[in-house]
Coordinates of C-alpha atoms in Angstrom, one line a residue:
M28 CA 15.0 4.4 42.1
A29 CA 18.8 4.6 41.2
L30 CA 19.4 7.1 44.1
W31 CA 17.5 5.1 46.5
L32 CA 19.3 1.9 45.7
Q33 CA 22.7 3.7 45.8
Q34 CA 21.8 4.9 49.4
M35 CA 21.1 1.4 50.2
D36 CA 24.8 0.5 49.2
A37 CA 23.4 -1.6 46.2
I38 CA 25.8 -2.1 43.2
V39 CA 23.5 -0.4 40.5
T40 CA 23.8 -0.6 36.7
G41 CA 21.5 1.5 34.5
Y42 CA 20.6 1.0 31.0
A43 CA 18.7 4.0 29.4
L44 CA 18.7 6.6 26.6
A45 CA 20.5 9.9 27.2
P46 CA 18.2 12.3 29.0
N47 CA 15.7 14.0 26.5
T48 CA 15.2 17.2 28.2
S49 CA 17.5 20.0 29.6
P50 CA 17.3 20.2 32.6
N51 CA 16.8 16.6 33.7
L52 CA 17.1 14.9 36.9
F53 CA 19.9 12.6 35.9
D54 CA 22.2 15.6 35.5
V55 CA 20.8 17.9 38.1
A56 CA 21.0 15.4 40.8
S57 CA 24.3 13.7 39.6
V58 CA 22.5 10.2 39.5
G59 CA 25.3 8.7 37.5
N60 CA 28.0 9.5 40.3
G61 CA 27.3 6.3 42.3
M62 CA 26.4 3.8 39.6
I63 CA 27.5 2.3 36.3
S64 CA 25.5 3.9 33.4
I65 CA 25.0 2.5 30.0
I66 CA 23.5 4.9 27.5
N67 CA 21.6 2.7 24.9
D68 CA 18.3 2.0 23.4
I69 CA 16.1 -0.9 25.0
R70 CA 15.0 -1.6 21.4
D71 CA 18.4 -2.9 20.6
H72 CA 18.2 -6.5 21.6
A73 CA 21.6 -7.5 21.1
A74 CA 23.1 -4.5 23.2
L75 CA 20.6 -5.1 26.0
T76 CA 21.5 -8.6 26.1
D77 CA 25.0 -7.9 26.2
A78 CA 24.6 -5.4 28.9
V79 CA 22.6 -7.7 31.3
A80 CA 25.0 -10.5 30.7
V81 CA 28.0 -8.3 31.7
C82 CA 26.2 -7.0 34.9
Q83 CA 25.1 -10.4 35.9
P84 CA 22.3 -8.7 38.1
E85 CA 20.4 -10.5 40.9
I86 CA 17.4 -8.1 40.8
V87 CA 16.0 -6.3 37.6
F88 CA 13.8 -3.2 37.7
H89 CA 12.3 -2.4 34.3
L90 CA 11.2 1.1 34.1
A91 CA 12.1 2.1 30.5
A92 CA 9.4 3.3 28.4
Q93 CA 7.9 6.0 26.0
P94 CA 5.7 7.4 28.9
L95 CA 3.7 10.1 27.5
V96 CA 0.2 9.8 26.1
R97 CA 0.1 12.8 24.0
R98 CA 3.4 11.8 22.3
S99 CA 2.0 8.4 21.7
Y100 CA -0.5 9.9 19.3
A101 CA 2.3 11.5 17.4
E102 CA 4.8 8.7 17.6
P103 CA 2.5 5.4 17.9
R104 CA 5.3 3.2 16.4
E105 CA 8.1 4.4 18.6
T106 CA 5.5 3.9 21.6
Y107 CA 4.9 0.2 20.7
E108 CA 8.5 -0.7 19.8
T109 CA 9.7 0.6 23.2
N110 CA 7.0 -0.3 25.6
V111 CA 6.2 -3.6 24.0
M112 CA 9.4 -5.0 22.2
G113 CA 11.5 -3.2 24.8
T114 CA 9.7 -5.5 27.5
V115 CA 10.2 -8.5 25.2
N116 CA 13.9 -7.8 24.9
L117 CA 14.4 -7.2 28.6
L118 CA 12.6 -10.6 29.4
D119 CA 14.5 -12.4 26.8
A120 CA 17.8 -10.9 28.1
V121 CA 16.7 -12.2 31.6
R122 CA 16.1 -15.7 30.2
A123 CA 19.7 -15.7 29.0
T124 CA 21.2 -14.6 32.3
P125 CA 21.4 -17.2 35.2
S126 CA 22.1 -14.8 37.8
V127 CA 18.7 -13.1 37.8
R128 CA 16.3 -14.1 40.6
A129 CA 13.8 -11.3 40.7
V130 CA 12.2 -9.1 38.0
V131 CA 9.8 -6.1 38.6
I132 CA 8.3 -4.8 35.3
V133 CA 6.7 -1.4 35.7
T134 CA 3.8 -0.3 33.7
T135 CA 0.9 2.1 34.6
D136 CA -2.5 2.6 36.1
K137 CA -3.6 3.2 32.3
C138 CA -2.9 -0.4 31.4
Y139 CA -6.6 -1.3 32.3
E140 CA -9.6 -1.2 30.0
N141 CA -10.9 2.1 31.3
R142 CA -14.7 2.2 31.6
E143 CA -15.0 5.7 32.8
L144 CA -17.0 4.6 35.9
G145 CA -16.5 7.7 37.9
H146 CA -16.1 8.3 41.6
Q147 CA -18.4 5.6 42.7
H148 CA -16.0 3.1 41.4
N149 CA -13.6 1.6 43.9
G150 CA -10.7 1.5 41.5
Y151 CA -9.1 -1.1 38.9
S152 CA -7.9 -4.1 40.6
E153 CA -5.2 -6.4 39.4
T154 CA -7.8 -9.0 37.9
D155 CA -9.5 -6.4 35.7
P156 CA -8.9 -6.8 32.0
M157 CA -6.3 -4.9 30.0
G158 CA -7.1 -2.2 27.5
G159 CA -6.1 1.2 26.2
Y160 CA -7.7 3.8 24.1
D161 CA -4.6 5.6 23.1
P162 CA -1.4 4.1 21.9
Y163 CA 0.5 4.7 25.2
S164 CA -2.1 3.0 27.3
S165 CA -2.7 0.2 24.8
S166 CA 1.1 -0.4 24.7
K167 CA 1.2 -0.7 28.4
G168 CA -1.7 -3.3 28.6
C169 CA 0.4 -5.1 25.8
A170 CA 3.5 -4.9 28.1
E171 CA 1.4 -6.5 31.0
L172 CA 0.4 -9.3 28.5
V173 CA 3.9 -9.9 27.4
T174 CA 5.0 -10.2 31.1
N175 CA 2.4 -12.7 31.9
A176 CA 3.4 -14.7 28.9
Y177 CA 6.9 -14.9 29.8
R178 CA 5.9 -15.7 33.4
Q179 CA 3.7 -18.5 32.1
S180 CA 6.0 -19.9 29.6
Y181 CA 9.5 -19.5 31.0
F182 CA 9.2 -18.5 34.7
H183 CA 6.1 -20.3 35.8
P184 CA 5.5 -20.1 39.5
G185 CA 4.7 -23.8 39.5
T186 CA 8.1 -24.7 38.4
Y187 CA 10.1 -22.0 40.4
A188 CA 12.5 -24.7 42.1
E189 CA 13.7 -25.3 38.4
H190 CA 14.3 -22.0 37.0
G191 CA 14.5 -19.8 40.3
V192 CA 13.3 -16.5 38.7
A193 CA 10.3 -14.6 40.1
V194 CA 8.6 -12.1 37.7
A195 CA 6.1 -9.5 38.8
S196 CA 4.5 -6.5 37.3
A197 CA 3.7 -3.1 39.1
R198 CA 1.2 -0.5 38.3
A199 CA 1.4 3.0 39.8
G200 CA -0.8 5.9 39.6
N201 CA 0.3 9.4 38.3
V202 CA 3.7 10.1 39.9
I203 CA 4.8 13.5 40.8
G204 CA 7.9 14.8 42.5
G205 CA 11.1 16.7 41.9
G206 CA 13.2 16.5 38.7
D207 CA 10.5 16.0 36.1
W208 CA 10.9 18.0 33.0
C209 CA 8.7 16.1 30.6
E210 CA 6.6 17.5 28.0
D211 CA 2.9 17.7 28.5
R212 CA 2.7 16.8 32.0
L213 CA 1.1 18.9 34.6
I214 CA 3.9 19.4 37.1
P215 CA 6.7 20.0 34.5
D216 CA 4.3 22.4 32.6
F217 CA 3.8 24.3 35.7
I218 CA 7.2 24.7 36.5
R219 CA 8.0 25.9 32.8
A220 CA 5.1 28.4 33.1
I221 CA 6.6 29.9 36.3
S222 CA 10.1 30.3 34.8
H223 CA 8.5 32.3 32.1
N224 CA 6.2 34.3 34.2
K225 CA 3.2 32.8 32.3
P226 CA 0.0 31.1 33.9
L227 CA -0.1 27.3 33.8
L228 CA -2.4 26.0 30.9
V229 CA -4.7 23.3 31.9
R230 CA -6.3 21.1 29.2
N231 CA -8.6 19.0 31.1
P232 CA -9.3 20.6 34.5
N233 CA -12.0 17.8 35.4
A234 CA -10.0 14.8 34.7
T235 CA -9.4 12.7 37.8
R236 CA -6.1 11.0 38.5
P237 CA -4.7 8.8 41.3
W238 CA -1.9 11.4 42.2
Q239 CA 1.1 10.2 44.5
H240 CA 4.7 11.2 45.0
V241 CA 7.1 9.1 43.2
L242 CA 8.8 7.7 46.4
E243 CA 5.4 5.9 47.2
P244 CA 5.4 3.3 44.4
L245 CA 9.3 3.1 44.5
S246 CA 9.1 2.0 48.1
G247 CA 6.5 -0.7 46.7
Y248 CA 8.7 -1.9 44.0
I249 CA 11.7 -2.3 46.5
Q250 CA 9.5 -4.0 49.0
L251 CA 8.2 -6.3 46.1
A252 CA 11.7 -7.2 44.9
E253 CA 12.7 -8.3 48.4
L254 CA 9.7 -10.6 48.7
L255 CA 10.5 -12.0 45.1
I256 CA 13.9 -12.8 46.5
T257 CA 12.9 -14.2 49.7
S258 CA 9.6 -15.9 48.7
G259 CA 10.0 -16.5 44.9
S260 CA 6.8 -17.6 43.2
E261 CA 4.4 -16.7 46.0
F262 CA 4.6 -12.9 44.7
S263 CA 5.0 -13.5 41.0
S264 CA 1.9 -11.7 39.9
P265 CA 0.6 -8.0 39.0
W266 CA 0.5 -5.5 41.9
N267 CA -1.1 -2.0 42.1
F268 CA 0.6 0.7 44.1
G269 CA -1.7 3.5 44.1
P270 CA -2.5 6.5 46.6
A271 CA -5.1 6.5 49.2
D272 CA -8.6 6.6 48.0
N273 CA -9.1 10.3 49.0
D274 CA -6.2 11.3 47.0
A275 CA -7.8 10.8 43.6
H276 CA -8.4 14.4 42.6
P277 CA -9.2 16.4 39.4
V278 CA -6.5 18.4 37.7
D279 CA -7.9 21.7 38.8
W280 CA -7.8 20.7 42.4
I281 CA -4.0 20.1 41.9
A282 CA -3.6 23.3 40.0
E283 CA -5.0 25.4 42.8
R284 CA -2.9 23.8 45.3
L285 CA 0.2 24.2 43.3
V286 CA -0.3 27.9 42.9
R287 CA -1.1 28.4 46.6
L288 CA 2.2 26.5 47.5
W289 CA 4.3 28.2 45.2
G290 CA 2.9 31.9 45.6
N291 CA 4.8 34.7 44.1
G292 CA 1.7 35.5 41.8
S293 CA 1.6 32.1 39.9
T294 CA -1.6 31.3 38.3
W295 CA -3.4 28.9 36.1
Q296 CA -6.1 29.0 33.3
L297 CA -7.9 26.8 31.0
D298 CA -6.2 25.8 27.7
G299 CA -9.2 26.1 25.4
G300 CA -7.5 24.4 22.3
N301 CA -8.4 21.0 20.7
H302 CA -6.7 18.1 22.4
P303 CA -6.5 14.3 21.8
H304 CA -8.6 12.0 24.0
E305 CA -7.3 11.3 27.4
A306 CA -9.1 9.3 30.2
T307 CA -11.5 11.4 32.3
Y308 CA -11.3 9.1 35.5
L309 CA -8.6 6.8 36.7
K310 CA -8.3 5.1 40.2
L311 CA -6.4 2.1 41.6
D312 CA -7.4 -0.4 44.0
S313 CA -4.3 -1.1 46.0
T314 CA -5.9 -3.8 48.5
K315 CA -3.8 -6.6 47.3
A316 CA -0.5 -4.8 48.0
I317 CA -1.7 -3.5 51.2
T318 CA -3.1 -6.9 52.6
Q319 CA -0.4 -9.2 51.1
L320 CA 2.7 -7.1 51.1
G321 CA 2.1 -4.8 53.9
W322 CA 2.7 -1.7 51.9
A323 CA 0.8 1.3 52.2
P324 CA 1.1 5.0 50.9
K325 CA 2.8 7.3 53.5
L326 CA 2.3 10.8 52.1
S327 CA -0.9 12.6 51.8
L328 CA -1.4 14.4 48.4
D329 CA -1.0 17.7 50.2
D330 CA 2.5 16.4 51.6
A331 CA 3.5 15.2 48.2
L332 CA 2.7 18.5 46.6
S333 CA 4.7 20.3 49.3
W334 CA 7.6 18.1 48.7
L335 CA 7.7 18.6 45.0
V336 CA 7.5 22.5 45.4
E337 CA 10.3 22.4 47.9
W338 CA 12.5 20.4 45.5
Y339 CA 11.9 22.8 42.6
Q340 CA 12.2 25.9 44.8
A341 CA 15.5 24.4 46.3
R342 CA 17.0 24.0 42.8
Q343 CA 15.8 27.6 42.1
A344 CA 17.5 29.0 45.1
S345 CA 20.8 26.8 44.5
K346 CA 21.2 26.5 48.1
M347 CA 22.7 22.9 48.0
G348 CA 23.4 20.3 45.6
M349 CA 20.2 18.5 44.3
R350 CA 21.8 15.0 44.7
E351 CA 22.0 15.6 48.4
F352 CA 18.6 17.4 48.6
T353 CA 16.9 14.4 46.8
M354 CA 18.7 11.8 49.1
G355 CA 17.4 13.8 52.0
Q356 CA 13.9 13.4 50.8
I357 CA 14.3 9.8 50.3
S358 CA 15.8 9.5 53.9
E359 CA 12.8 11.6 55.1
Y360 CA 10.5 9.3 53.3
Q361 CA 12.1 6.2 54.9
T362 CA 11.7 7.5 58.3
K363 CA 7.8 7.5 57.6
D364 CA 7.9 4.0 56.0
A365 CA 8.0 0.7 57.8
L366 CA 11.5 -0.5 57.1
S367 CA 11.6 -3.7 55.2
L368 CA 14.4 -6.2 55.4
L369 CA 15.9 -5.0 52.2
S370 CA 16.4 -1.6 53.5
Q371 CA 17.9 -2.9 56.8
R372 CA 20.8 -4.8 55.3
R373 CA 23.6 -4.0 53.0
L374 CA 23.1 -5.4 49.4
E375 CA 25.8 -7.5 48.2
P376 CA 24.9 -8.7 44.8
S377 CA 24.9 -6.5 41.6
H378 CA 21.4 -4.9 40.8
L379 CA 20.4 -3.6 37.4
K380 CA 17.9 -0.8 36.9
I381 CA 16.5 -0.7 33.5

């Protein structure tokens, strides 16, 4: 998101913890070169409020989170403090900053009460109830409830003319792409296995997820922000940005294609250990975004997997700077995307990505 906004000539300020993996996208792609970067904790209400006040943003993208299901089992308190109170702190900072006109709160497909309905299910829609079996999923359902409470209490669409702030939430699927080295995620696990000449260990080969390249939901977030600015309260609501229906596949399907695309003797095998519960079947219904925003996914899952393999192989080969390579993939994606008004004009106001 930061690189995409920089490419659009936005003035970008980021507020986040220092990267917790080495390597990491922030360093590898020199993300901080074209923005103001504030290293701090979103749980620090005073520091966050001060940062937003200094930045005076027009648009706020809130993506800060403890984003890992398995870590949430080990660190439930950190997960709730970050994902729930972090969202409270951010929305409270917005309340105190008159410059803000649009806020996009990013959560997850896992925020829904998962009824494990299987392949016959059309996917969870924005009106389905929040839930969550594990602490991560539950915390994201809570973040959605927090967002709705602040929208109703302080930024009500019916009184938009008085406060002038439009608040929406966005729920994406399982995002994949270059630059992810987080623990206990399929793609980073695959890259680590390759680097050590070991097979990828797969915990839940039959678990089905709504896989999508990271640029797909990012395009939706940017398009949503544009409409929050231009049309205000009309778009102040939750939105799903998921892949095409035929791109919800089990983990073993992804693993097979990864080893085929990478080649060089890469393999995968079942990890037979004991693992905590994770949802078996997830799927999003993006009809609302498709019909009301005009958004739609542009990359097939096969294309998304090819793009991420190309990213990691480019870094491995060190043929070019990964900032330039990543910007190149963003540009290539934009040629596939129907350009919105936001991507056609130069952005003058400050923008804060959190």
